[in-house]
PDB file of C-alpha atoms and ligand atoms in Angstrom:
ATOM      1  CA  UNK A   1      97.977  78.082  87.204  1.00 90.00           C
ATOM      2  CA  UNK A   2      96.609  81.470  86.138  1.00 97.00           C
ATOM      3  CA  UNK A   3      94.248  82.525  88.927  1.00 98.00           C
ATOM      4  CA  UNK A   4      92.094  84.646  86.616  1.00 98.00           C
ATOM      5  CA  UNK A   5      92.484  87.942  88.517  1.00 98.00           C
ATOM      6  CA  UNK A   6      94.901  89.893  86.265  1.00 98.00           C
ATOM      7  CA  UNK A   7      93.941  93.591  86.279  1.00 98.00           C
ATOM      8  CA  UNK A   8      91.929  93.338  89.496  1.00 98.00           C
ATOM      9  CA  UNK A   9      92.549  95.740  92.400  1.00 98.00           C
ATOM     10  CA  UNK A  10      93.403  94.905  96.005  1.00 99.00           C
ATOM     11  CA  UNK A  11      93.714  96.777  99.277  1.00 99.00           C
ATOM     12  CA  UNK A  12      96.120  94.883 101.507  1.00 98.00           C
ATOM     13  CA  UNK A  13      96.323  96.217 105.042  1.00 98.00           C
ATOM     14  CA  UNK A  14      99.562  96.019 107.043  1.00 98.00           C
ATOM     15  CA  UNK A  15     101.479  94.705 104.079  1.00 98.00           C
ATOM     16  CA  UNK A  16     104.950  96.244 104.127  1.00 98.00           C
ATOM     17  CA  UNK A  17     106.435  93.195 105.900  1.00 98.00           C
ATOM     18  CA  UNK A  18     105.534  89.674 106.989  1.00 98.00           C
ATOM     19  CA  UNK A  19     102.340  87.854 106.063  1.00 98.00           C
ATOM     20  CA  UNK A  20     100.670  90.909 104.495  1.00 98.00           C
ATOM     21  CA  UNK A  21     103.719  91.366 102.276  1.00 98.00           C
ATOM     22  CA  UNK A  22     103.523  87.670 101.331  1.00 98.00           C
ATOM     23  CA  UNK A  23      99.907  88.203 100.229  1.00 98.00           C
ATOM     24  CA  UNK A  24     100.894  91.345  98.318  1.00 98.00           C
ATOM     25  CA  UNK A  25     103.687  89.535  96.459  1.00 98.00           C
ATOM     26  CA  UNK A  26     101.452  86.610  95.490  1.00 98.00           C
ATOM     27  CA  UNK A  27      98.646  88.880  94.253  1.00 98.00           C
ATOM     28  CA  UNK A  28     101.087  91.105  92.361  1.00 98.00           C
ATOM     29  CA  UNK A  29     102.515  88.013  90.680  1.00 98.00           C
ATOM     30  CA  UNK A  30      98.969  87.352  89.427  1.00 98.00           C
ATOM     31  CA  UNK A  31      98.822  90.848  87.919  1.00 98.00           C
ATOM     32  CA  UNK A  32      96.709  92.510  90.635  1.00 98.00           C
ATOM     33  CA  UNK A  33      97.226  96.262  91.282  1.00 98.00           C
ATOM     34  CA  UNK A  34      97.807  96.962  94.943  1.00 98.00           C
ATOM     35  CA  UNK A  35      97.297  99.441  97.721  1.00 98.00           C
ATOM     36  CA  UNK A  36     100.073  98.676 100.203  1.00 98.00           C
ATOM     37  CA  UNK A  37      99.978  99.846 103.832  1.00 98.00           C
ATOM     38  CA  UNK A  38     102.228 100.106 106.892  1.00 98.00           C
ATOM     39  CA  UNK A  39     103.199 102.687 109.507  1.00 98.00           C
ATOM     40  CA  UNK A  40     106.909 102.982 108.710  1.00 98.00           C
ATOM     41  CA  UNK A  41     107.209 105.174 105.624  1.00 98.00           C
ATOM     42  CA  UNK A  42     110.672 104.025 104.524  1.00 98.00           C
ATOM     43  CA  UNK A  43     109.922 100.289 104.852  1.00 98.00           C
ATOM     44  CA  UNK A  44     106.616 100.775 103.034  1.00 98.00           C
ATOM     45  CA  UNK A  45     108.265 102.698 100.175  1.00 98.00           C
ATOM     46  CA  UNK A  46     110.974 100.032  99.793  1.00 98.00           C
ATOM     47  CA  UNK A  47     108.436  97.185  99.737  1.00 98.00           C
ATOM     48  CA  UNK A  48     106.269  99.029  97.187  1.00 98.00           C
ATOM     49  CA  UNK A  49     109.212  99.680  94.886  1.00 98.00           C
ATOM     50  CA  UNK A  50     110.425  96.060  95.117  1.00 98.00           C
ATOM     51  CA  UNK A  51     106.955  94.792  94.186  1.00 98.00           C
ATOM     52  CA  UNK A  52     106.657  97.228  91.256  1.00 98.00           C
ATOM     53  CA  UNK A  53     110.062  96.167  89.971  1.00 98.00           C
ATOM     54  CA  UNK A  54     109.376  92.444  90.379  1.00 98.00           C
ATOM     55  CA  UNK A  55     105.851  92.229  88.961  1.00 98.00           C
ATOM     56  CA  UNK A  56     105.171  95.446  87.006  1.00 98.00           C
ATOM     57  CA  UNK A  57     101.847  96.167  88.705  1.00 98.00           C
ATOM     58  CA  UNK A  58     100.584  99.515  90.016  1.00 98.00           C
ATOM     59  CA  UNK A  59     101.355  99.887  93.732  1.00 98.00           C
ATOM     60  CA  UNK A  60      99.971 102.798  95.781  1.00 98.00           C
ATOM     61  CA  UNK A  61     101.462 103.399  99.215  1.00 98.00           C
ATOM     62  CA  UNK A  62      99.198 104.437 102.084  1.00 98.00           C
ATOM     63  CA  UNK A  63     101.193 105.109 105.212  1.00 98.00           C
ATOM     64  CA  UNK A  64      99.598 104.974 108.661  1.00 98.00           C
ATOM     65  CA  UNK A  65      97.881 102.972 111.364  1.00 98.00           C
ATOM     66  CA  UNK A  66      95.066 101.047 109.662  1.00 98.00           C
ATOM     67  CA  UNK A  67      92.848 101.346 112.735  1.00 98.00           C
ATOM     68  CA  UNK A  68      92.599 105.144 112.357  1.00 98.00           C
ATOM     69  CA  UNK A  69      89.489 106.368 110.490  1.00 98.00           C
ATOM     70  CA  UNK A  70      91.516 108.878 108.449  1.00 98.00           C
ATOM     71  CA  UNK A  71      93.910 106.125 107.281  1.00 98.00           C
ATOM     72  CA  UNK A  72      90.979 103.901 106.341  1.00 98.00           C
ATOM     73  CA  UNK A  73      89.531 106.822 104.408  1.00 98.00           C
ATOM     74  CA  UNK A  74      92.813 107.252 102.510  1.00 98.00           C
ATOM     75  CA  UNK A  75      92.940 103.518 101.732  1.00 98.00           C
ATOM     76  CA  UNK A  76      89.456 103.694 100.238  1.00 98.00           C
ATOM     77  CA  UNK A  77      90.196 106.927  98.375  1.00 98.00           C
ATOM     78  CA  UNK A  78      93.267 105.320  96.822  1.00 98.00           C
ATOM     79  CA  UNK A  79      91.119 102.410  95.658  1.00 98.00           C
ATOM     80  CA  UNK A  80      87.382 103.199  95.815  1.00 97.00           C
ATOM     81  CA  UNK A  81      86.331 100.022  94.003  1.00 98.00           C
ATOM     82  CA  UNK A  82      88.570  97.188  95.217  1.00 98.00           C
ATOM     83  CA  UNK A  83      87.941  93.626  94.096  1.00 98.00           C
ATOM     84  CA  UNK A  84      89.997  92.250  96.961  1.00 99.00           C
ATOM     85  CA  UNK A  85      90.429  93.302 100.587  1.00 99.00           C
ATOM     86  CA  UNK A  86      93.013  91.613 102.792  1.00 99.00           C
ATOM     87  CA  UNK A  87      92.480  92.616 106.419  1.00 98.00           C
ATOM     88  CA  UNK A  88      95.601  92.474 108.554  1.00 98.00           C
ATOM     89  CA  UNK A  89      97.530  94.341 111.239  1.00 95.00           C
ATOM     90  CA  UNK A  90     100.303  93.835 113.718  1.00 91.00           C
ATOM     91  CA  UNK A  91      98.562  92.002 116.571  1.00 86.00           C
ATOM     92  CA  UNK A  92      98.767  93.094 120.220  1.00 86.00           C
ATOM     93  CA  UNK A  93     102.028  92.580 122.130  1.00 86.00           C
ATOM     94  CA  UNK A  94     102.060  89.317 124.111  1.00 89.00           C
ATOM     95  CA  UNK A  95     101.179  89.999 127.759  1.00 91.00           C
ATOM     96  CA  UNK A  96      99.987  88.291 130.899  1.00 93.00           C
ATOM     97  CA  UNK A  97      96.226  88.994 130.828  1.00 94.00           C
ATOM     98  CA  UNK A  98      96.462  90.497 134.352  1.00 96.00           C
ATOM     99  CA  UNK A  99      98.505  93.366 132.942  1.00 95.00           C
ATOM    100  CA  UNK A 100      95.899  94.406 130.385  1.00 96.00           C
ATOM    101  CA  UNK A 101      94.092  97.569 131.403  1.00 96.00           C
ATOM    102  CA  UNK A 102      90.903  98.772 129.747  1.00 97.00           C
ATOM    103  CA  UNK A 103      92.786 100.973 127.269  1.00 96.00           C
ATOM    104  CA  UNK A 104      94.926  98.045 126.096  1.00 95.00           C
ATOM    105  CA  UNK A 105      91.901  95.743 125.794  1.00 96.00           C
ATOM    106  CA  UNK A 106      89.957  98.294 123.747  1.00 97.00           C
ATOM    107  CA  UNK A 107      92.998  98.889 121.536  1.00 96.00           C
ATOM    108  CA  UNK A 108      93.347  95.136 120.855  1.00 96.00           C
ATOM    109  CA  UNK A 109      89.659  94.794 120.020  1.00 97.00           C
ATOM    110  CA  UNK A 110      89.837  97.901 117.814  1.00 97.00           C
ATOM    111  CA  UNK A 111      92.846  96.636 115.881  1.00 97.00           C
ATOM    112  CA  UNK A 112      91.819  93.007 115.481  1.00 97.00           C
ATOM    113  CA  UNK A 113      88.041  93.128 115.268  1.00 98.00           C
ATOM    114  CA  UNK A 114      86.610  96.625 114.753  1.00 98.00           C
ATOM    115  CA  UNK A 115      89.055  97.709 112.018  1.00 98.00           C
ATOM    116  CA  UNK A 116      88.483  94.746 109.666  1.00 98.00           C
ATOM    117  CA  UNK A 117      84.727  95.121 110.166  1.00 98.00           C
ATOM    118  CA  UNK A 118      84.884  98.835 109.291  1.00 98.00           C
ATOM    119  CA  UNK A 119      86.918  98.172 106.155  1.00 98.00           C
ATOM    120  CA  UNK A 120      84.608  95.355 105.110  1.00 98.00           C
ATOM    121  CA  UNK A 121      81.675  97.788 105.488  1.00 98.00           C
ATOM    122  CA  UNK A 122      83.512 100.253 103.249  1.00 98.00           C
ATOM    123  CA  UNK A 123      83.992  97.860 100.351  1.00 98.00           C
ATOM    124  CA  UNK A 124      81.308  95.200 100.389  1.00 98.00           C
ATOM    125  CA  UNK A 125      78.414  96.982  98.686  1.00 98.00           C
ATOM    126  CA  UNK A 126      80.570  97.880  95.688  1.00 98.00           C
ATOM    127  CA  UNK A 127      81.703  94.266  95.466  1.00 98.00           C
ATOM    128  CA  UNK A 128      78.079  93.114  95.533  1.00 98.00           C
ATOM    129  CA  UNK A 129      77.178  95.558  92.741  1.00 98.00           C
ATOM    130  CA  UNK A 130      80.104  94.423  90.596  1.00 98.00           C
ATOM    131  CA  UNK A 131      79.413  90.738  91.320  1.00 98.00           C
ATOM    132  CA  UNK A 132      82.966  90.039  92.389  1.00 98.00           C
ATOM    133  CA  UNK A 133      84.578  90.377  95.798  1.00 98.00           C
ATOM    134  CA  UNK A 134      87.165  88.546  97.854  1.00 98.00           C
ATOM    135  CA  UNK A 135      87.696  89.453 101.485  1.00 99.00           C
ATOM    136  CA  UNK A 136      90.425  87.610 103.372  1.00 99.00           C
ATOM    137  CA  UNK A 137      91.054  88.221 107.058  1.00 98.00           C
ATOM    138  CA  UNK A 138      94.404  87.249 108.490  1.00 98.00           C
ATOM    139  CA  UNK A 139      93.520  85.998 111.959  1.00 98.00           C
ATOM    140  CA  UNK A 140      95.462  83.359 113.921  1.00 96.00           C
ATOM    141  CA  UNK A 141      95.559  79.702 114.892  1.00 96.00           C
ATOM    142  CA  UNK A 142      94.895  81.086 118.376  1.00 93.00           C
ATOM    143  CA  UNK A 143      91.238  81.424 117.329  1.00 95.00           C
ATOM    144  CA  UNK A 144      91.121  77.602 117.507  1.00 94.00           C
ATOM    145  CA  UNK A 145      93.590  76.888 120.255  1.00 91.00           C
ATOM    146  CA  UNK A 146      94.589  79.301 122.971  1.00 83.00           C
ATOM    147  CA  UNK A 147      98.125  80.627 123.237  1.00 85.00           C
ATOM    148  CA  UNK A 148      99.018  82.009 126.690  1.00 86.00           C
ATOM    149  CA  UNK A 149      99.918  85.673 126.485  1.00 90.00           C
ATOM    150  CA  UNK A 150      97.918  86.164 123.285  1.00 90.00           C
ATOM    151  CA  UNK A 151      94.495  86.081 124.959  1.00 94.00           C
ATOM    152  CA  UNK A 152      93.489  89.529 123.702  1.00 95.00           C
ATOM    153  CA  UNK A 153      94.502  88.647 120.158  1.00 93.00           C
ATOM    154  CA  UNK A 154      92.611  85.328 120.345  1.00 95.00           C
ATOM    155  CA  UNK A 155      89.457  86.865 121.808  1.00 96.00           C
ATOM    156  CA  UNK A 156      89.216  89.761 119.357  1.00 97.00           C
ATOM    157  CA  UNK A 157      89.886  87.542 116.348  1.00 97.00           C
ATOM    158  CA  UNK A 158      87.341  84.946 117.494  1.00 97.00           C
ATOM    159  CA  UNK A 159      84.816  87.797 117.658  1.00 97.00           C
ATOM    160  CA  UNK A 160      85.778  88.862 114.145  1.00 98.00           C
ATOM    161  CA  UNK A 161      85.421  85.294 112.883  1.00 98.00           C
ATOM    162  CA  UNK A 162      81.871  84.979 114.210  1.00 98.00           C
ATOM    163  CA  UNK A 163      80.896  88.432 112.964  1.00 98.00           C
ATOM    164  CA  UNK A 164      82.125  87.700 109.448  1.00 98.00           C
ATOM    165  CA  UNK A 165      80.643  84.172 109.324  1.00 97.00           C
ATOM    166  CA  UNK A 166      77.084  85.492 109.226  1.00 96.00           C
ATOM    167  CA  UNK A 167      77.880  88.170 106.649  1.00 98.00           C
ATOM    168  CA  UNK A 168      79.600  85.663 104.358  1.00 98.00           C
ATOM    169  CA  UNK A 169      76.285  83.849 103.942  1.00 98.00           C
ATOM    170  CA  UNK A 170      74.422  87.004 102.937  1.00 98.00           C
ATOM    171  CA  UNK A 171      76.758  87.895 100.052  1.00 98.00           C
ATOM    172  CA  UNK A 172      77.771  84.501  98.642  1.00 98.00           C
ATOM    173  CA  UNK A 173      75.113  84.654  95.904  1.00 98.00           C
ATOM    174  CA  UNK A 174      76.774  87.822  94.547  1.00 98.00           C
ATOM    175  CA  UNK A 175      80.162  86.126  94.098  1.00 98.00           C
ATOM    176  CA  UNK A 176      81.509  87.886  97.187  1.00 98.00           C
ATOM    177  CA  UNK A 177      83.404  85.620  99.568  1.00 98.00           C
ATOM    178  CA  UNK A 178      84.789  86.151 103.051  1.00 98.00           C
ATOM    179  CA  UNK A 179      87.406  83.758 104.408  1.00 98.00           C
ATOM    180  CA  UNK A 180      89.946  83.714 107.204  1.00 98.00           C
ATOM    181  CA  UNK A 181      93.553  82.584 107.018  1.00 98.00           C
ATOM    182  CA  UNK A 182      94.877  81.268 110.327  1.00 98.00           C
ATOM    183  CA  UNK A 183      98.664  81.417 110.597  1.00 97.00           C
ATOM    184  CA  UNK A 184     100.256  78.911 112.970  1.00 96.00           C
ATOM    185  CA  UNK A 185     103.958  79.744 113.176  1.00 94.00           C
ATOM    186  CA  UNK A 186     105.371  81.546 110.166  1.00 96.00           C
ATOM    187  CA  UNK A 187     108.784  83.067 109.748  1.00 95.00           C
ATOM    188  CA  UNK A 188     108.232  86.816 110.262  1.00 95.00           C
ATOM    189  CA  UNK A 189     109.326  89.542 112.682  1.00 92.00           C
ATOM    190  CA  UNK A 190     106.181  88.900 114.717  1.00 89.00           C
ATOM    191  CA  UNK A 191     107.044  85.261 115.433  1.00 89.00           C
ATOM    192  CA  UNK A 192     110.373  86.415 116.860  1.00 90.00           C
ATOM    193  CA  UNK A 193     108.496  88.675 119.300  1.00 89.00           C
ATOM    194  CA  UNK A 194     106.174  85.885 120.485  1.00 88.00           C
ATOM    195  CA  UNK A 195     109.063  83.378 120.638  1.00 90.00           C
ATOM    196  CA  UNK A 196     111.072  85.788 122.815  1.00 91.00           C
ATOM    197  CA  UNK A 197     108.057  86.120 125.145  1.00 90.00           C
ATOM    198  CA  UNK A 198     107.701  82.302 125.355  1.00 89.00           C
ATOM    199  CA  UNK A 199     111.448  81.813 125.932  1.00 92.00           C
ATOM    200  CA  UNK A 200     111.521  84.330 128.783  1.00 92.00           C
ATOM    201  CA  UNK A 201     108.454  82.763 130.388  1.00 89.00           C
ATOM    202  CA  UNK A 202     110.003  79.277 130.137  1.00 91.00           C
ATOM    203  CA  UNK A 203     113.428  80.565 131.284  1.00 93.00           C
ATOM    204  CA  UNK A 204     115.048  79.159 128.173  1.00 93.00           C
ATOM    205  CA  UNK A 205     117.376  80.707 125.622  1.00 94.00           C
ATOM    206  CA  UNK A 206     115.705  82.048 122.475  1.00 93.00           C
ATOM    207  CA  UNK A 207     117.512  79.417 120.361  1.00 93.00           C
ATOM    208  CA  UNK A 208     116.581  76.429 122.582  1.00 94.00           C
ATOM    209  CA  UNK A 209     112.969  77.534 122.898  1.00 93.00           C
ATOM    210  CA  UNK A 210     112.733  78.175 119.184  1.00 92.00           C
ATOM    211  CA  UNK A 211     114.133  74.706 118.342  1.00 93.00           C
ATOM    212  CA  UNK A 212     111.708  73.103 120.821  1.00 92.00           C
ATOM    213  CA  UNK A 213     108.818  74.960 119.196  1.00 90.00           C
ATOM    214  CA  UNK A 214     109.834  73.893 115.690  1.00 93.00           C
ATOM    215  CA  UNK A 215     109.882  70.243 116.811  1.00 93.00           C
ATOM    216  CA  UNK A 216     106.223  70.515 117.838  1.00 94.00           C
ATOM    217  CA  UNK A 217     105.239  71.453 114.284  1.00 97.00           C
ATOM    218  CA  UNK A 218     104.618  68.285 112.242  1.00 97.00           C
ATOM    219  CA  UNK A 219     106.258  70.001 109.230  1.00 97.00           C
ATOM    220  CA  UNK A 220     109.320  70.474 111.442  1.00 95.00           C
ATOM    221  CA  UNK A 221     109.814  74.119 110.529  1.00 96.00           C
ATOM    222  CA  UNK A 222     108.243  77.546 110.406  1.00 96.00           C
ATOM    223  CA  UNK A 223     106.083  78.356 107.394  1.00 97.00           C
ATOM    224  CA  UNK A 224     107.144  80.978 104.865  1.00 98.00           C
ATOM    225  CA  UNK A 225     105.420  84.191 103.864  1.00 98.00           C
ATOM    226  CA  UNK A 226     105.440  82.886 100.296  1.00 98.00           C
ATOM    227  CA  UNK A 227     103.463  79.772 101.265  1.00 98.00           C
ATOM    228  CA  UNK A 228     101.012  81.972 103.134  1.00 98.00           C
ATOM    229  CA  UNK A 229     100.661  84.468 100.290  1.00 98.00           C
ATOM    230  CA  UNK A 230      99.937  81.776  97.710  1.00 98.00           C
ATOM    231  CA  UNK A 231      97.053  80.450  99.819  1.00 98.00           C
ATOM    232  CA  UNK A 232      95.674  83.988 100.040  1.00 99.00           C
ATOM    233  CA  UNK A 233      95.966  84.459  96.279  1.00 98.00           C
ATOM    234  CA  UNK A 234      94.020  81.266  95.649  1.00 98.00           C
ATOM    235  CA  UNK A 235      91.210  82.402  97.978  1.00 98.00           C
ATOM    236  CA  UNK A 236      91.143  85.657  95.970  1.00 98.00           C
ATOM    237  CA  UNK A 237      91.114  83.862  92.640  1.00 98.00           C
ATOM    238  CA  UNK A 238      88.357  83.639  90.069  1.00 98.00           C
ATOM    239  CA  UNK A 239      88.073  79.936  90.947  1.00 98.00           C
ATOM    240  CA  UNK A 240      87.377  80.350  94.662  1.00 98.00           C
ATOM    241  CA  UNK A 241      83.840  81.720  94.376  1.00 98.00           C
ATOM    242  CA  UNK A 242      82.392  78.607  96.040  1.00 98.00           C
ATOM    243  CA  UNK A 243      84.694  78.782  99.065  1.00 98.00           C
ATOM    244  CA  UNK A 244      83.338  81.115 101.726  1.00 98.00           C
ATOM    245  CA  UNK A 245      83.096  81.412 105.498  1.00 98.00           C
ATOM    246  CA  UNK A 246      86.108  79.156 105.877  1.00 98.00           C
ATOM    247  CA  UNK A 247      88.940  79.168 108.378  1.00 98.00           C
ATOM    248  CA  UNK A 248      92.017  77.885 106.578  1.00 98.00           C
ATOM    249  CA  UNK A 249      94.847  76.926 108.890  1.00 98.00           C
ATOM    250  CA  UNK A 250      98.325  77.510 107.508  1.00 98.00           C
ATOM    251  CA  UNK A 251     100.188  75.737 110.279  1.00 98.00           C
ATOM    252  CA  UNK A 252     102.277  72.828 108.997  1.00 98.00           C
ATOM    253  CA  UNK A 253      99.912  70.416 110.796  1.00 97.00           C
ATOM    254  CA  UNK A 254     100.302  72.077 114.207  1.00 96.00           C
ATOM    255  CA  UNK A 255      96.586  72.051 115.086  1.00 96.00           C
ATOM    256  CA  UNK A 256      96.003  68.692 116.790  1.00 93.00           C
ATOM    257  CA  UNK A 257      92.408  67.901 115.866  1.00 92.00           C
ATOM    258  CA  UNK A 258      91.249  65.982 112.766  1.00 91.00           C
ATOM    259  CA  UNK A 259      88.402  68.518 112.363  1.00 89.00           C
TER     260      UNK A 259
HETATM  261  N1  NAP B   1     103.725  85.120 111.993  1.00 83.12           N
HETATM  262  C1  NAP B   1     102.993  84.241 112.604  1.00 83.12           C
HETATM  263  O1  NAP B   1     103.392  83.087 112.764  1.00 83.12           O
HETATM  264  C2  NAP B   1     101.622  84.605 113.118  1.00 83.12           C
HETATM  265  C3  NAP B   1     100.915  83.653 113.837  1.00 83.12           C
HETATM  266  C4  NAP B   1      99.638  83.956 114.297  1.00 83.12           C
HETATM  267  C5  NAP B   1      99.085  85.192 114.027  1.00 83.12           C
HETATM  268  N2  NAP B   1      99.812  86.110 113.329  1.00 83.12           N
HETATM  269  C6  NAP B   1      99.168  87.399 113.077  1.00 83.12           C
HETATM  270  O2  NAP B   1      99.248  87.756 111.723  1.00 83.12           O
HETATM  271  C7  NAP B   1      99.353  89.168 111.592  1.00 83.12           C
HETATM  272  C8  NAP B   1     100.558  89.516 110.746  1.00 83.12           C
HETATM  273  O3  NAP B   1     101.704  89.018 111.407  1.00 83.12           O
HETATM  274  P1  NAP B   1     103.180  89.069 110.797  1.00 83.12           P
HETATM  275  O4  NAP B   1     103.853  87.887 111.341  1.00 83.12           O
HETATM  276  O5  NAP B   1     103.133  89.309 109.372  1.00 83.12           O
HETATM  277  O6  NAP B   1     103.730  90.399 111.550  1.00 83.12           O
HETATM  278  P2  NAP B   1     104.987  91.292 111.181  1.00 83.12           P
HETATM  279  O7  NAP B   1     106.031  90.502 110.537  1.00 83.12           O
HETATM  280  O8  NAP B   1     105.304  92.013 112.451  1.00 83.12           O
HETATM  281  O9  NAP B   1     104.429  92.340 110.097  1.00 83.12           O
HETATM  282  C9  NAP B   1     103.390  93.192 110.436  1.00 83.12           C
HETATM  283  C10 NAP B   1     103.112  94.138 109.294  1.00 83.12           C
HETATM  284  O10 NAP B   1     101.994  94.934 109.648  1.00 83.12           O
HETATM  285  C11 NAP B   1     102.337  96.326 109.655  1.00 83.12           C
HETATM  286  N3  NAP B   1     101.538  96.908 110.746  1.00 83.12           N
HETATM  287  C12 NAP B   1     101.549  96.542 112.045  1.00 83.12           C
HETATM  288  N4  NAP B   1     100.625  97.235 112.717  1.00 83.12           N
HETATM  289  C13 NAP B   1     100.014  98.050 111.830  1.00 83.12           C
HETATM  290  C14 NAP B   1      98.965  98.996 111.912  1.00 83.12           C
HETATM  291  N5  NAP B   1      98.351  99.261 113.078  1.00 83.12           N
HETATM  292  N6  NAP B   1      98.591  99.646 110.786  1.00 83.12           N
HETATM  293  C15 NAP B   1      99.185  99.394 109.609  1.00 83.12           C
HETATM  294  N7  NAP B   1     100.176  98.508 109.473  1.00 83.12           N
HETATM  295  C16 NAP B   1     100.584  97.840 110.566  1.00 83.12           C
HETATM  296  C17 NAP B   1     103.835  96.330 109.864  1.00 83.12           C
HETATM  297  O11 NAP B   1     104.456  97.505 109.386  1.00 83.12           O
HETATM  298  P3  NAP B   1     104.721  98.754 110.391  1.00 83.12           P
HETATM  299  O12 NAP B   1     105.266  98.175 111.656  1.00 83.12           O
HETATM  300  O13 NAP B   1     105.670  99.620 109.641  1.00 83.12           O
HETATM  301  O14 NAP B   1     103.377  99.380 110.585  1.00 83.12           O
HETATM  302  C18 NAP B   1     104.219  95.136 109.001  1.00 83.12           C
HETATM  303  O15 NAP B   1     104.183  95.471 107.643  1.00 83.12           O
HETATM  304  C19 NAP B   1      99.458  89.717 113.017  1.00 83.12           C
HETATM  305  O16 NAP B   1      98.205  90.178 113.414  1.00 83.12           O
HETATM  306  C20 NAP B   1      99.873  88.529 113.841  1.00 83.12           C
HETATM  307  O17 NAP B   1      99.442  88.608 115.170  1.00 83.12           O
HETATM  308  C21 NAP B   1     101.056  85.853 112.864  1.00 83.12           C
END
């Protein structure tokens, strides 16, 4: 299926590895030019070159922490009139909530709530003017169901979800949509960090804990970055203009409720 977005332009935050990279690959496959971002220069350059080679689209690399105003400025300078914004970042390290001091809490809220809001503010009026915009926020299944140790991540992303829900309604009539993708357990570097935390807490080996976790997923396995990226690309497609304010779980059936 041609998603009808060939030649469009996307800023994809935190996209040199993992889920952001999956979104970048899927959009590049559809012929979208990209601004790719990550803090590690070498990894970012390698990802950008691989995407250029594979899909022949224009890829601009913007190195740096997406939460910093000067990095956000460079992202917007590299692509002043994006059609697509994918908000993403690394997520706070898993921690017992008792160990979070004020600095850590503010950093988590800045990364997972303030930064996507700031970037949305930077792009949305242009999208409204041009009558096309797709904003996708990568949040987490932990917005729906708590995960011990990820309380800061859950709280900040729940705040982001509510903030964006109201805005989505004010721009829908200009063909600008805002949706959230909620990863459950997908095969990336990040899942290995959270699995290690869970294994240590449960006093189990990484392998045993990981196998136990996989069994709890109705699909019986971790999801792939490709599966995640394709869902993102559809939400960014020409055909998704009537889908907005949604929270789409990509979790292999892990979330227990029917609703
Ligand atoms: N994987 C899952 O199953 C899962 C589940 C629930 C929620 N999530 C959330 O989904 C998001 C993406 O996770 P992932 O699994 O793709 O993680 P990942 O594999 O660790 O990849 C994170 C990517 O973001 C970049 N990055 C991290 N912090 C950044 C920052 N401050 N500024 C710019 N780039 C940054 C990393 O590159 P550099 O390190 O070079 O900057 C890398 O490209 C995270 O917020 C995570 O908490 C993931």
